[in-house]
Amino acid sequence: MVSERTTPLRERMIEDMRIRGLGHQSQRSHIRAVKDFAAFLGHSPDTATREELRAYQLH
């Protein structure tokens, strides 16, 4: 069995989505989008600058 590492940021995001009533598939889509953003950045998305966010949007 493979164990996936869960960061505090991811846990907080999942809890926020659960509170807002998002379905499982929506949660997975949001998590995947943030995971792709983090891969683009090369670091945690919670430390992204405005310039990095703009660069990702243009990407």
JSON list of C-alpha atoms in Angstrom, two decimals:
[
{"chain": "A", "resi": 1, "resn": "MET", "atom": "CA", "xyz": [0.00, 0.00, 0.00]},
{"chain": "A", "resi": 2, "resn": "VAL", "atom": "CA", "xyz": [1.40, 3.40, -1.02]},
{"chain": "A", "resi": 3, "resn": "SER", "atom": "CA", "xyz": [1.08, 6.21, 1.50]},
{"chain": "A", "resi": 4, "resn": "GLU", "atom": "CA", "xyz": [0.72, 9.73, 0.06]},
{"chain": "A", "resi": 5, "resn": "ARG", "atom": "CA", "xyz": [2.32, 12.57, 1.99]},
{"chain": "A", "resi": 6, "resn": "THR", "atom": "CA", "xyz": [-0.22, 15.16, 3.07]},
{"chain": "A", "resi": 7, "resn": "THR", "atom": "CA", "xyz": [0.95, 18.67, 3.86]},
{"chain": "A", "resi": 8, "resn": "PRO", "atom": "CA", "xyz": [-0.77, 21.00, 6.33]},
{"chain": "A", "resi": 9, "resn": "LEU", "atom": "CA", "xyz": [-1.73, 23.25, 3.39]},
{"chain": "A", "resi": 10, "resn": "ARG", "atom": "CA", "xyz": [-3.43, 20.33, 1.61]},
{"chain": "A", "resi": 11, "resn": "GLU", "atom": "CA", "xyz": [-5.24, 19.27, 4.78]},
{"chain": "A", "resi": 12, "resn": "ARG", "atom": "CA", "xyz": [-6.51, 22.83, 5.31]},
{"chain": "A", "resi": 13, "resn": "MET", "atom": "CA", "xyz": [-7.64, 23.04, 1.68]},
{"chain": "A", "resi": 14, "resn": "ILE", "atom": "CA", "xyz": [-9.52, 19.73, 1.90]},
{"chain": "A", "resi": 15, "resn": "GLU", "atom": "CA", "xyz": [-11.19, 20.78, 5.15]},
{"chain": "A", "resi": 16, "resn": "ASP", "atom": "CA", "xyz": [-12.24, 24.13, 3.63]},
{"chain": "A", "resi": 17, "resn": "MET", "atom": "CA", "xyz": [-13.71, 22.38, 0.58]},
{"chain": "A", "resi": 18, "resn": "ARG", "atom": "CA", "xyz": [-15.54, 19.89, 2.80]},
{"chain": "A", "resi": 19, "resn": "ILE", "atom": "CA", "xyz": [-17.04, 22.73, 4.86]},
{"chain": "A", "resi": 20, "resn": "ARG", "atom": "CA", "xyz": [-18.20, 24.45, 1.66]},
{"chain": "A", "resi": 21, "resn": "GLY", "atom": "CA", "xyz": [-19.91, 21.25, 0.56]},
{"chain": "A", "resi": 22, "resn": "LEU", "atom": "CA", "xyz": [-17.83, 20.49, -2.54]},
{"chain": "A", "resi": 23, "resn": "GLY", "atom": "CA", "xyz": [-18.23, 16.97, -3.86]},
{"chain": "A", "resi": 24, "resn": "HIS", "atom": "CA", "xyz": [-15.41, 14.45, -4.00]},
{"chain": "A", "resi": 25, "resn": "GLN", "atom": "CA", "xyz": [-14.77, 14.95, -7.72]},
{"chain": "A", "resi": 26, "resn": "SER", "atom": "CA", "xyz": [-14.66, 18.74, -7.34]},
{"chain": "A", "resi": 27, "resn": "GLN", "atom": "CA", "xyz": [-12.20, 18.37, -4.47]},
{"chain": "A", "resi": 28, "resn": "ARG", "atom": "CA", "xyz": [-9.99, 16.13, -6.61]},
{"chain": "A", "resi": 29, "resn": "SER", "atom": "CA", "xyz": [-10.07, 18.67, -9.45]},
{"chain": "A", "resi": 30, "resn": "HIS", "atom": "CA", "xyz": [-9.11, 21.54, -7.16]},
{"chain": "A", "resi": 31, "resn": "ILE", "atom": "CA", "xyz": [-6.30, 19.50, -5.57]},
{"chain": "A", "resi": 32, "resn": "ARG", "atom": "CA", "xyz": [-4.98, 18.56, -9.02]},
{"chain": "A", "resi": 33, "resn": "ALA", "atom": "CA", "xyz": [-5.01, 22.21, -10.12]},
{"chain": "A", "resi": 34, "resn": "VAL", "atom": "CA", "xyz": [-3.03, 23.30, -7.05]},
{"chain": "A", "resi": 35, "resn": "LYS", "atom": "CA", "xyz": [-0.64, 20.36, -7.53]},
{"chain": "A", "resi": 36, "resn": "ASP", "atom": "CA", "xyz": [-0.02, 21.48, -11.14]},
{"chain": "A", "resi": 37, "resn": "PHE", "atom": "CA", "xyz": [0.51, 25.07, -9.95]},
{"chain": "A", "resi": 38, "resn": "ALA", "atom": "CA", "xyz": [3.05, 23.90, -7.34]},
{"chain": "A", "resi": 39, "resn": "ALA", "atom": "CA", "xyz": [4.89, 21.87, -10.00]},
{"chain": "A", "resi": 40, "resn": "PHE", "atom": "CA", "xyz": [5.04, 24.97, -12.23]},
{"chain": "A", "resi": 41, "resn": "LEU", "atom": "CA", "xyz": [6.36, 27.07, -9.34]},
{"chain": "A", "resi": 42, "resn": "GLY", "atom": "CA", "xyz": [8.82, 24.56, -8.00]},
{"chain": "A", "resi": 43, "resn": "HIS", "atom": "CA", "xyz": [7.80, 25.45, -4.42]},
{"chain": "A", "resi": 44, "resn": "SER", "atom": "CA", "xyz": [4.78, 25.60, -2.16]},
{"chain": "A", "resi": 45, "resn": "PRO", "atom": "CA", "xyz": [1.88, 27.57, -3.69]},
{"chain": "A", "resi": 46, "resn": "ASP", "atom": "CA", "xyz": [1.20, 29.38, -0.41]},
{"chain": "A", "resi": 47, "resn": "THR", "atom": "CA", "xyz": [4.45, 31.32, -0.93]},
{"chain": "A", "resi": 48, "resn": "ALA", "atom": "CA", "xyz": [3.69, 32.31, -4.54]},
{"chain": "A", "resi": 49, "resn": "THR", "atom": "CA", "xyz": [4.13, 35.94, -5.53]},
{"chain": "A", "resi": 50, "resn": "ARG", "atom": "CA", "xyz": [1.75, 37.94, -7.71]},
{"chain": "A", "resi": 51, "resn": "GLU", "atom": "CA", "xyz": [4.26, 37.73, -10.54]},
{"chain": "A", "resi": 52, "resn": "GLU", "atom": "CA", "xyz": [4.42, 33.93, -10.28]},
{"chain": "A", "resi": 53, "resn": "LEU", "atom": "CA", "xyz": [0.63, 33.70, -10.29]},
{"chain": "A", "resi": 54, "resn": "ARG", "atom": "CA", "xyz": [0.45, 35.88, -13.40]},
{"chain": "A", "resi": 55, "resn": "ALA", "atom": "CA", "xyz": [3.16, 33.81, -15.12]},
{"chain": "A", "resi": 56, "resn": "TYR", "atom": "CA", "xyz": [1.15, 30.65, -14.40]},
{"chain": "A", "resi": 57, "resn": "GLN", "atom": "CA", "xyz": [-2.05, 32.19, -15.73]},
{"chain": "A", "resi": 58, "resn": "LEU", "atom": "CA", "xyz": [-0.27, 33.17, -18.92]},
{"chain": "A", "resi": 59, "resn": "HIS", "atom": "CA", "xyz": [1.25, 29.69, -19.14]}
]
